[in-house]
XYZ file of C-alpha atoms in Angstrom:
305
model
C -26.765 29.153 -13.731
C -29.814 27.606 -15.344
C -30.029 24.011 -16.495
C -30.404 23.165 -20.182
C -31.495 19.891 -21.736
C -28.013 18.367 -21.550
C -27.623 19.188 -17.866
C -30.975 17.696 -16.918
C -30.037 14.595 -18.928
C -26.807 14.411 -16.948
C -28.729 14.969 -13.715
C -30.942 11.950 -14.416
C -27.949 9.882 -15.507
C -26.095 10.555 -12.272
C -29.103 9.679 -10.179
C -29.118 6.252 -11.848
C -25.353 5.699 -12.195
C -24.544 6.621 -8.608
C -27.642 5.030 -7.092
C -28.392 8.271 -5.273
C -32.142 8.480 -4.874
C -33.964 11.692 -4.049
C -36.271 11.426 -1.061
C -39.667 12.953 -1.775
C -40.763 14.737 1.390
C -44.055 16.415 2.094
C -43.946 20.224 2.232
C -43.136 21.746 5.615
C -41.025 20.576 8.510
C -42.971 17.360 9.066
C -41.363 15.710 6.033
C -37.858 16.683 7.056
C -38.459 15.428 10.565
C -39.068 11.970 9.102
C -35.277 11.762 9.012
C -35.280 11.420 12.781
C -36.930 8.027 12.984
C -34.985 4.989 14.137
C -34.276 3.826 10.592
C -32.511 7.046 9.635
C -30.622 7.169 12.924
C -29.228 3.743 12.045
C -28.366 4.989 8.546
C -26.306 7.825 9.979
C -24.561 5.519 12.437
C -23.671 3.122 9.620
C -22.357 6.039 7.577
C -20.227 7.180 10.519
C -18.699 3.703 10.824
C -17.827 3.542 7.130
C -16.959 7.216 6.719
C -13.732 7.723 4.785
C -13.033 11.221 3.482
C -9.575 11.571 1.907
C -9.800 15.357 2.166
C -10.499 15.333 5.907
C -7.210 16.113 7.650
C -8.199 14.660 11.001
C -8.723 11.121 9.697
C -5.770 8.802 10.264
C -4.716 6.931 7.145
C -2.114 4.216 6.607
C 0.398 3.694 3.798
C -0.872 0.958 1.442
C 2.637 -0.042 0.354
C 3.402 -1.143 3.921
C 1.343 -4.320 3.251
C -0.637 -6.514 5.570
C 2.028 -7.065 8.209
C 1.735 -3.406 9.157
C -1.929 -3.734 10.057
C -1.188 -4.504 13.680
C -0.596 -0.756 14.009
C -3.079 0.613 11.465
C -6.822 0.835 11.087
C -7.620 -1.174 7.914
C -10.131 1.473 6.836
C -7.245 3.934 6.541
C -5.509 2.096 3.728
C -6.137 4.241 0.642
C -3.009 6.385 0.112
C -0.138 5.605 -2.271
C 2.245 7.385 -4.649
C 2.462 7.534 -8.440
C 5.426 5.146 -8.279
C 2.971 2.457 -7.136
C 0.919 2.720 -10.347
C 2.400 -0.193 -12.278
C 1.161 -3.566 -13.438
C 1.781 -6.279 -10.865
C 1.965 -3.903 -7.918
C 0.183 -5.408 -4.909
C -1.060 -3.304 -2.028
C -3.683 -3.610 0.710
C -6.681 -1.378 0.005
C -9.848 -0.704 1.958
C -12.987 -0.128 -0.119
C -16.024 0.780 2.001
C -19.208 -0.719 0.642
C -22.341 1.191 1.453
C -25.791 0.036 0.416
C -27.350 2.955 -1.524
C -30.787 1.831 -0.385
C -29.888 2.429 3.257
C -27.451 5.346 2.918
C -28.513 8.953 3.537
C -30.163 10.385 0.430
C -30.168 13.784 -1.218
C -33.004 16.131 -0.407
C -34.600 18.186 -3.162
C -32.889 21.578 -3.320
C -35.925 23.467 -1.992
C -36.117 21.175 1.033
C -32.351 21.275 1.673
C -32.226 25.069 1.396
C -34.974 25.375 4.005
C -32.837 23.619 6.655
C -29.977 25.640 8.243
C -26.530 24.264 7.440
C -24.306 26.131 9.861
C -22.191 25.325 12.903
C -23.805 28.274 14.684
C -27.138 26.512 14.276
C -25.900 23.209 15.759
C -28.145 23.271 18.864
C -31.152 24.008 16.673
C -30.177 21.263 14.209
C -29.762 18.658 16.955
C -33.196 19.553 18.271
C -34.609 19.525 14.754
C -33.250 16.032 14.057
C -33.952 14.825 17.621
C -30.341 13.890 18.404
C -28.994 14.324 21.932
C -25.879 16.553 22.175
C -23.717 13.670 23.437
C -24.780 11.160 20.762
C -22.511 9.816 17.990
C -24.835 11.408 15.444
C -24.405 14.821 17.056
C -20.614 14.478 16.941
C -20.765 13.495 13.266
C -22.987 16.444 12.415
C -20.683 18.844 14.262
C -17.568 17.428 12.563
C -19.157 17.720 9.127
C -20.279 21.313 9.685
C -16.865 22.267 11.078
C -15.087 20.708 8.101
C -17.438 22.375 5.634
C -16.819 25.780 7.208
C -13.018 25.432 7.393
C -10.926 27.759 5.238
C -9.798 26.283 1.894
C -6.085 25.827 1.313
C -4.322 28.122 -1.139
C -5.568 27.432 -4.668
C -8.549 25.390 -3.511
C -12.213 26.049 -4.308
C -14.673 24.151 -2.145
C -18.364 23.690 -1.428
C -20.400 21.326 0.701
C -23.231 20.379 -1.630
C -26.526 19.831 0.168
C -28.430 18.798 -2.976
C -27.714 17.251 -6.366
C -28.538 20.580 -8.015
C -25.983 22.470 -5.929
C -23.345 19.845 -6.754
C -24.037 20.193 -10.486
C -23.911 23.980 -10.239
C -20.532 23.821 -8.523
C -19.091 21.339 -11.049
C -20.360 23.503 -13.912
C -18.845 26.651 -12.390
C -15.427 24.994 -12.042
C -15.327 22.985 -15.264
C -17.149 25.404 -17.547
C -20.660 26.227 -18.617
C -22.704 23.875 -20.739
C -22.747 24.491 -24.465
C -22.976 22.384 -27.600
C -19.406 21.055 -27.489
C -18.552 21.266 -23.801
C -20.086 19.067 -21.149
C -18.842 17.097 -18.170
C -19.282 13.655 -16.712
C -18.819 11.852 -13.448
C -16.372 9.030 -12.719
C -16.881 6.505 -9.931
C -15.227 3.364 -8.636
C -17.089 0.227 -9.753
C -17.112 -3.153 -8.033
C -17.377 -5.733 -10.816
C -17.973 -8.636 -8.430
C -20.282 -8.944 -5.453
C -18.430 -9.334 -2.205
C -18.652 -8.338 1.438
C -14.866 -8.130 1.802
C -13.862 -4.588 2.740
C -10.103 -4.956 3.047
C -7.614 -7.194 1.264
C -4.564 -7.190 -0.989
C -5.249 -5.980 -4.523
C -2.963 -6.305 -7.538
C -2.948 -3.875 -10.473
C -3.895 -6.041 -13.480
C -3.557 -3.581 -16.367
C -1.607 -0.460 -17.203
C -3.546 2.283 -15.378
C -5.444 4.501 -17.795
C -4.742 8.187 -17.255
C -7.558 10.675 -17.727
C -5.776 13.903 -18.598
C -7.936 16.391 -16.735
C -6.618 19.964 -16.479
C -9.679 20.632 -14.330
C -11.529 18.264 -12.043
C -13.915 18.341 -9.115
C -13.786 15.711 -6.380
C -16.846 15.121 -4.211
C -16.606 13.110 -0.978
C -19.498 11.839 1.132
C -19.847 13.330 4.610
C -21.704 11.905 7.648
C -25.036 13.722 7.988
C -28.740 12.832 8.330
C -29.161 13.500 4.597
C -26.615 13.370 1.772
C -23.841 15.963 1.964
C -20.871 15.976 -0.426
C -17.668 17.884 0.225
C -16.735 19.042 -3.287
C -13.452 20.745 -4.065
C -11.063 21.617 -6.850
C -7.432 22.704 -6.742
C -5.490 24.877 -9.163
C -2.424 22.652 -8.896
C -1.985 19.844 -11.414
C -3.800 16.621 -10.664
C -3.862 13.324 -12.508
C -6.877 11.041 -12.653
C -6.473 7.315 -13.266
C -8.747 4.357 -13.902
C -7.106 1.342 -12.265
C -8.135 -2.292 -12.780
C -7.575 -4.209 -9.551
C -7.807 -7.898 -8.718
C -8.372 -8.916 -5.103
C -6.740 -11.951 -3.547
C -10.223 -13.483 -3.096
C -11.101 -12.967 -6.776
C -12.799 -9.570 -6.455
C -12.466 -7.213 -9.419
C -12.615 -3.440 -9.056
C -12.401 -0.659 -11.634
C -11.118 1.989 -9.272
C -10.849 5.732 -9.767
C -7.745 7.273 -8.244
C -6.520 10.852 -8.089
C -2.861 11.831 -7.771
C -1.984 15.296 -6.520
C 1.354 16.163 -8.065
C 1.923 19.462 -6.241
C 1.421 19.324 -2.495
C 3.597 22.328 -1.651
C 0.616 24.370 -0.396
C -0.794 21.606 1.779
C -0.613 21.814 5.552
C 2.357 19.895 7.016
C -0.188 18.272 9.325
C -2.098 16.698 6.444
C -2.512 13.004 7.258
C -1.090 11.844 3.931
C 2.357 13.178 4.842
C 2.347 11.269 8.112
C 1.327 7.994 6.522
C 3.622 8.303 3.492
C 6.535 9.659 5.488
C 7.074 12.648 3.177
C 6.956 16.435 3.439
C 4.812 18.935 1.523
C 6.001 19.367 -2.044
C 8.382 16.408 -2.004
C 6.133 13.666 -3.380
C 2.913 13.006 -5.188
C -0.008 11.938 -3.015
C -2.590 9.591 -4.532
C -5.709 7.997 -3.124
C -8.449 5.656 -4.282
C -12.069 6.768 -4.229
C -14.840 4.753 -2.565
C -17.665 3.793 -4.898
C -19.997 6.509 -3.586
C -17.474 9.340 -4.053
C -17.466 11.247 -7.336
C -14.914 12.789 -9.697
C -16.209 15.263 -12.291
C -14.209 15.888 -15.480
C -14.985 17.546 -18.836
C -16.328 15.123 -21.443
C -14.168 16.754 -24.096
C -11.285 14.756 -22.612
C -10.604 11.250 -23.878
C -10.687 8.377 -21.434
């Protein structure tokens, strides 16, 4: 679909609000190959280390309500899952919030540039050569994992897309949430860190009654490890609840976190990591998770927040 004035205004707003900066490359392959210098290799490695995709079934997550004494057996970066019963004032739980510097994270390419680069598992050898990564490197493994996840079949009731540009992400959100017109638009929600801190993992306490954003439709977009910005965007037909949660860290940190609760998990694979970490079966419990600051949730603006 084409972009009207409101959509371009939103496009510019998201570029600023999410600190996602478009890289301006020269025409031709030379510009794209600039991604292969040492600086961008380090960017991808940093992104791999901090990568946390709630939708990725192969990532091992821990149960936040198990608290800090359980961390002898859990990777701290896995602590994001909880249930709707945990959403109450005074509830304390350990949470991991990855903090990526937008200035050094992989950036979006312009759509024309992104569309000129193959994005396919079948093209993996060509892509590794294109980006100058050896087949046995950590970057190569990350690229392969991302392509494999992007090409996996959606679960029943799920619509998905790996967005390779900001424009493709906006197109997907618009297709799911509805076309732009005078009284129907959409906006993006992100987790905000209100204090500056390098602490990634600590106990947080819910300070206020969580504010529910009643969203009959929503699109979640998760960052994926890749030499340039890739977002795994998806939407499910089953009912979801979106919450804005005010959290206070034990070291004084304040976070306005976005969380999504999936109320119907009956169609999810029994092997989904959330069931292992929460100790529940598909369809028997809600599954909620917090979003890192660089992940996005799109909802219609006609809904009150």
